[in-house]
C-alpha positions as protocol buffer text, in pm:
chain_id: "A"
residue {
  index: 1
  type: MET
  ca { x: 1908 y: 6476 z: -10475 }
}
residue {
  index: 2
  type: THR
  ca { x: 1749 y: 6158 z: -10607 }
}
residue {
  index: 3
  type: SER
  ca { x: 1863 y: 6249 z: -10957 }
}
residue {
  index: 4
  type: VAL
  ca { x: 2219 y: 6307 z: -10837 }
}
residue {
  index: 5
  type: GLN
  ca { x: 2217 y: 5967 z: -10662 }
}
residue {
  index: 6
  type: ALA
  ca { x: 2078 y: 5801 z: -10975 }
}
residue {
  index: 7
  type: LEU
  ca { x: 2349 y: 5967 z: -11183 }
}
residue {
  index: 8
  type: GLN
  ca { x: 2618 y: 5838 z: -10948 }
}
residue {
  index: 9
  type: GLY
  ca { x: 2462 y: 5490 z: -10964 }
}
residue {
  index: 10
  type: LEU
  ca { x: 2463 y: 5494 z: -11345 }
}
residue {
  index: 11
  type: LYS
  ca { x: 2828 y: 5594 z: -11348 }
}
residue {
  index: 12
  type: LYS
  ca { x: 2913 y: 5300 z: -11119 }
}
residue {
  index: 13
  type: VAL
  ca { x: 2716 y: 5049 z: -11328 }
}
residue {
  index: 14
  type: ASP
  ca { x: 2891 y: 5090 z: -11659 }
}
residue {
  index: 15
  type: GLY
  ca { x: 3119 y: 5391 z: -11633 }
}
residue {
  index: 16
  type: LYS
  ca { x: 3030 y: 5486 z: -11991 }
}
residue {
  index: 17
  type: ASN
  ca { x: 2868 y: 5802 z: -12115 }
}
residue {
  index: 18
  type: THR
  ca { x: 2534 y: 5641 z: -12206 }
}
residue {
  index: 19
  type: GLU
  ca { x: 2233 y: 5827 z: -12342 }
}
residue {
  index: 20
  type: GLN
  ca { x: 2056 y: 5799 z: -12002 }
}
residue {
  index: 21
  type: LEU
  ca { x: 2359 y: 5951 z: -11833 }
}
residue {
  index: 22
  type: LYS
  ca { x: 2356 y: 6245 z: -12075 }
}
residue {
  index: 23
  type: GLN
  ca { x: 1983 y: 6305 z: -12024 }
}
residue {
  index: 24
  type: LEU
  ca { x: 2014 y: 6288 z: -11646 }
}
residue {
  index: 25
  type: GLN
  ca { x: 2311 y: 6525 z: -11645 }
}
residue {
  index: 26
  type: SER
  ca { x: 2116 y: 6767 z: -11864 }
}
residue {
  index: 27
  type: ILE
  ca { x: 1827 y: 6769 z: -11617 }
}
residue {
  index: 28
  type: ILE
  ca { x: 2046 y: 6806 z: -11309 }
}
residue {
  index: 29
  type: TYR
  ca { x: 2267 y: 7082 z: -11443 }
}
residue {
  index: 30
  type: SER
  ca { x: 1983 y: 7285 z: -11595 }
}
residue {
  index: 31
  type: VAL
  ca { x: 1796 y: 7331 z: -11264 }
}
residue {
  index: 32
  type: LYS
  ca { x: 1822 y: 7694 z: -11156 }
}
residue {
  index: 33
  type: GLU
  ca { x: 1673 y: 7909 z: -10883 }
}
residue {
  index: 34
  type: HIS
  ca { x: 1361 y: 8070 z: -11025 }
}
residue {
  index: 35
  type: ASN
  ca { x: 1283 y: 8324 z: -10757 }
}
residue {
  index: 36
  type: ARG
  ca { x: 1363 y: 8418 z: -10399 }
}
residue {
  index: 37
  type: LEU
  ca { x: 1098 y: 8527 z: -10149 }
}
residue {
  index: 38
  type: GLU
  ca { x: 1242 y: 8726 z: -9862 }
}
residue {
  index: 39
  type: GLY
  ca { x: 1060 y: 8881 z: -9570 }
}
residue {
  index: 40
  type: HIS
  ca { x: 1055 y: 8634 z: -9283 }
}
residue {
  index: 41
  type: LYS
  ca { x: 1262 y: 8739 z: -8985 }
}
residue {
  index: 42
  type: ASP
  ca { x: 1337 y: 8385 z: -8865 }
}
residue {
  index: 43
  type: LYS
  ca { x: 1351 y: 8020 z: -8977 }
}
residue {
  index: 44
  type: VAL
  ca { x: 1096 y: 7926 z: -9243 }
}
residue {
  index: 45
  type: TRP
  ca { x: 936 y: 7595 z: -9146 }
}
residue {
  index: 46
  type: GLY
  ca { x: 655 y: 7554 z: -9397 }
}
residue {
  index: 47
  type: VAL
  ca { x: 583 y: 7632 z: -9762 }
}
residue {
  index: 48
  type: SER
  ca { x: 283 y: 7535 z: -9974 }
}
residue {
  index: 49
  type: PHE
  ca { x: 154 y: 7608 z: -10326 }
}
residue {
  index: 50
  type: SER
  ca { x: -214 y: 7676 z: -10391 }
}
residue {
  index: 51
  type: PRO
  ca { x: -378 y: 7533 z: -10705 }
}
residue {
  index: 52
  type: ASP
  ca { x: -360 y: 7879 z: -10867 }
}
residue {
  index: 53
  type: GLY
  ca { x: 9 y: 7920 z: -10782 }
}
residue {
  index: 54
  type: LYS
  ca { x: 3 y: 8139 z: -10471 }
}
residue {
  index: 55
  type: ILE
  ca { x: 258 y: 8049 z: -10204 }
}
residue {
  index: 56
  type: ALA
  ca { x: 202 y: 8037 z: -9828 }
}
residue {
  index: 57
  type: SER
  ca { x: 498 y: 8030 z: -9589 }
}
residue {
  index: 58
  type: SER
  ca { x: 527 y: 7991 z: -9214 }
}
residue {
  index: 59
  type: SER
  ca { x: 805 y: 8061 z: -8968 }
}
residue {
  index: 60
  type: TYR
  ca { x: 941 y: 8013 z: -8620 }
}
residue {
  index: 61
  type: ASN
  ca { x: 853 y: 8372 z: -8526 }
}
residue {
  index: 62
  type: LYS
  ca { x: 477 y: 8301 z: -8566 }
}
residue {
  index: 63
  type: GLN
  ca { x: 440 y: 8459 z: -8911 }
}
residue {
  index: 64
  type: ILE
  ca { x: 224 y: 8335 z: -9199 }
}
residue {
  index: 65
  type: LYS
  ca { x: 287 y: 8511 z: -9530 }
}
residue {
  index: 66
  type: ILE
  ca { x: 104 y: 8481 z: -9861 }
}
residue {
  index: 67
  type: TRP
  ca { x: 286 y: 8552 z: -10189 }
}
residue {
  index: 68
  type: GLU
  ca { x: 209 y: 8562 z: -10560 }
}
residue {
  index: 69
  type: LYS
  ca { x: 391 y: 8295 z: -10762 }
}
residue {
  index: 70
  type: ASN
  ca { x: 614 y: 8569 z: -10908 }
}
residue {
  index: 71
  type: GLY
  ca { x: 742 y: 8643 z: -10555 }
}
residue {
  index: 72
  type: LYS
  ca { x: 535 y: 8954 z: -10486 }
}
residue {
  index: 73
  type: PHE
  ca { x: 431 y: 8970 z: -10119 }
}
residue {
  index: 74
  type: LEU
  ca { x: 52 y: 8988 z: -10076 }
}
residue {
  index: 75
  type: TYR
  ca { x: -31 y: 8986 z: -9703 }
}
residue {
  index: 76
  type: ASP
  ca { x: 31 y: 8842 z: -9357 }
}
residue {
  index: 77
  type: LEU
  ca { x: -223 y: 8637 z: -9165 }
}
residue {
  index: 78
  type: PRO
  ca { x: -261 y: 8702 z: -8790 }
}
residue {
  index: 79
  type: GLU
  ca { x: -5 y: 8521 z: -8580 }
}
residue {
  index: 80
  type: HIS
  ca { x: -33 y: 8204 z: -8373 }
}
residue {
  index: 81
  type: ASP
  ca { x: 78 y: 8215 z: -8009 }
}
residue {
  index: 82
  type: ALA
  ca { x: 397 y: 8022 z: -8095 }
}
residue {
  index: 83
  type: GLY
  ca { x: 603 y: 7922 z: -8400 }
}
residue {
  index: 84
  type: VAL
  ca { x: 407 y: 7814 z: -8707 }
}
residue {
  index: 85
  type: TRP
  ca { x: 525 y: 7474 z: -8822 }
}
residue {
  index: 86
  type: SER
  ca { x: 342 y: 7419 z: -9151 }
}
residue {
  index: 87
  type: VAL
  ca { x: 89 y: 7568 z: -9391 }
}
residue {
  index: 88
  type: ARG
  ca { x: -129 y: 7371 z: -9630 }
}
residue {
  index: 89
  type: PHE
  ca { x: -375 y: 7484 z: -9899 }
}
residue {
  index: 90
  type: SER
  ca { x: -698 y: 7294 z: -9956 }
}
residue {
  index: 91
  type: HIS
  ca { x: -744 y: 7126 z: -10294 }
}
residue {
  index: 92
  type: ASN
  ca { x: -980 y: 7401 z: -10411 }
}
residue {
  index: 93
  type: GLY
  ca { x: -735 y: 7672 z: -10295 }
}
residue {
  index: 94
  type: LYS
  ca { x: -996 y: 7859 z: -10090 }
}
residue {
  index: 95
  type: LEU
  ca { x: -881 y: 7739 z: -9749 }
}
residue {
  index: 96
  type: LEU
  ca { x: -546 y: 7733 z: -9572 }
}
residue {
  index: 97
  type: THR
  ca { x: -441 y: 7557 z: -9254 }
}
residue {
  index: 98
  type: SER
  ca { x: -151 y: 7655 z: -9028 }
}
residue {
  index: 99
  type: THR
  ca { x: -5 y: 7429 z: -8758 }
}
residue {
  index: 100
  type: SER
  ca { x: 181 y: 7549 z: -8455 }
}
residue {
  index: 101
  type: GLN
  ca { x: 388 y: 7485 z: -8146 }
}
residue {
  index: 102
  type: ASP
  ca { x: 94 y: 7638 z: -7956 }
}
residue {
  index: 103
  type: LYS
  ca { x: -78 y: 7292 z: -7984 }
}
residue {
  index: 104
  type: THR
  ca { x: -338 y: 7420 z: -8232 }
}
residue {
  index: 105
  type: PHE
  ca { x: -401 y: 7443 z: -8599 }
}
residue {
  index: 106
  type: LYS
  ca { x: -603 y: 7715 z: -8764 }
}
residue {
  index: 107
  type: LEU
  ca { x: -832 y: 7709 z: -9065 }
}
residue {
  index: 108
  type: TRP
  ca { x: -838 y: 8025 z: -9275 }
}
residue {
  index: 109
  type: ASN
  ca { x: -1068 y: 8143 z: -9553 }
}
residue {
  index: 110
  type: ILE
  ca { x: -821 y: 8301 z: -9792 }
}
residue {
  index: 111
  type: ASP
  ca { x: -1075 y: 8330 z: -10072 }
}
residue {
  index: 112
  type: ALA
  ca { x: -1251 y: 8619 z: -9893 }
}
residue {
  index: 113
  type: LYS
  ca { x: -1116 y: 8973 z: -9919 }
}
residue {
  index: 114
  type: GLU
  ca { x: -1057 y: 8987 z: -9543 }
}
residue {
  index: 115
  type: HIS
  ca { x: -871 y: 8651 z: -9532 }
}
residue {
  index: 116
  type: LYS
  ca { x: -1046 y: 8561 z: -9210 }
}
residue {
  index: 117
  type: LEU
  ca { x: -994 y: 8293 z: -8951 }
}
residue {
  index: 118
  type: ILE
  ca { x: -1270 y: 8029 z: -8964 }
}
residue {
  index: 119
  type: LYS
  ca { x: -1170 y: 7825 z: -8660 }
}
residue {
  index: 120
  type: THR
  ca { x: -885 y: 7742 z: -8423 }
}
residue {
  index: 121
  type: PHE
  ca { x: -872 y: 7367 z: -8358 }
}
residue {
  index: 122
  type: THR
  ca { x: -761 y: 7264 z: -8010 }
}
residue {
  index: 123
  type: GLY
  ca { x: -727 y: 6916 z: -7864 }
}
residue {
  index: 124
  type: HIS
  ca { x: -367 y: 6823 z: -7925 }
}
residue {
  index: 125
  type: ASN
  ca { x: -135 y: 6810 z: -7623 }
}
residue {
  index: 126
  type: ASN
  ca { x: 181 y: 6902 z: -7811 }
}
residue {
  index: 127
  type: THR
  ca { x: 310 y: 7078 z: -8123 }
}
residue {
  index: 128
  type: VAL
  ca { x: 88 y: 7016 z: -8426 }
}
residue {
  index: 129
  type: TYR
  ca { x: 330 y: 6942 z: -8710 }
}
residue {
  index: 130
  type: ASP
  ca { x: 113 y: 6885 z: -9012 }
}
residue {
  index: 131
  type: VAL
  ca { x: -238 y: 6858 z: -9152 }
}
residue {
  index: 132
  type: SER
  ca { x: -389 y: 6714 z: -9467 }
}
residue {
  index: 133
  type: PHE
  ca { x: -719 y: 6779 z: -9643 }
}
residue {
  index: 134
  type: SER
  ca { x: -930 y: 6496 z: -9782 }
}
residue {
  index: 135
  type: ARG
  ca { x: -975 y: 6507 z: -10159 }
}
residue {
  index: 136
  type: ASP
  ca { x: -1316 y: 6680 z: -10121 }
}
residue {
  index: 137
  type: ASP
  ca { x: -1179 y: 6926 z: -9858 }
}
residue {
  index: 138
  type: LYS
  ca { x: -1445 y: 6819 z: -9603 }
}
residue {
  index: 139
  type: ILE
  ca { x: -1217 y: 6626 z: -9366 }
}
residue {
  index: 140
  type: ILE
  ca { x: -886 y: 6733 z: -9211 }
}
residue {
  index: 141
  type: ALA
  ca { x: -634 y: 6505 z: -9042 }
}
residue {
  index: 142
  type: SER
  ca { x: -376 y: 6657 z: -8806 }
}
residue {
  index: 143
  type: GLY
  ca { x: -65 y: 6502 z: -8653 }
}
residue {
  index: 144
  type: ASP
  ca { x: 130 y: 6607 z: -8346 }
}
residue {
  index: 145
  type: ARG
  ca { x: 463 y: 6560 z: -8173 }
}
residue {
  index: 146
  type: ASN
  ca { x: 320 y: 6287 z: -7947 }
}
residue {
  index: 147
  type: GLY
  ca { x: 249 y: 6066 z: -8248 }
}
residue {
  index: 148
  type: ILE
  ca { x: -125 y: 6129 z: -8234 }
}
residue {
  index: 149
  type: ILE
  ca { x: -333 y: 6177 z: -8551 }
}
residue {
  index: 150
  type: LYS
  ca { x: -675 y: 6337 z: -8515 }
}
residue {
  index: 151
  type: VAL
  ca { x: -944 y: 6342 z: -8782 }
}
residue {
  index: 152
  type: TRP
  ca { x: -1174 y: 6645 z: -8791 }
}
């Protein structure tokens, strides 16, 4: 969208077919859908890439799905008690967090063969919308609907 807006701005500035205009048009019009991952039965709220290219997705109907980068479905993680708002891989790709309307976020070990739950974090009083890992993956910050950020 930013590229489209920039293209429109360039057209307004000089109205000529400049080299920048041609390059920008080439970029915009060459973007194509690469793949389509289907399998959720409701709204998809979160998507995240791991460092090795796996994709995690989360949805309103409590599902967390893990996919290969080529679109092949790998597995589901156990559900939250309410819709799953976001998913986020750690920088090393071994951990995954999922945030939820159930006022929690979960930390998963997805490097293990069993893809097990490490911990469910409680303490928020409303929907947890997002989390972020520190660069060394040792600290997690979570934010909720009440405007509260907690550092774990």
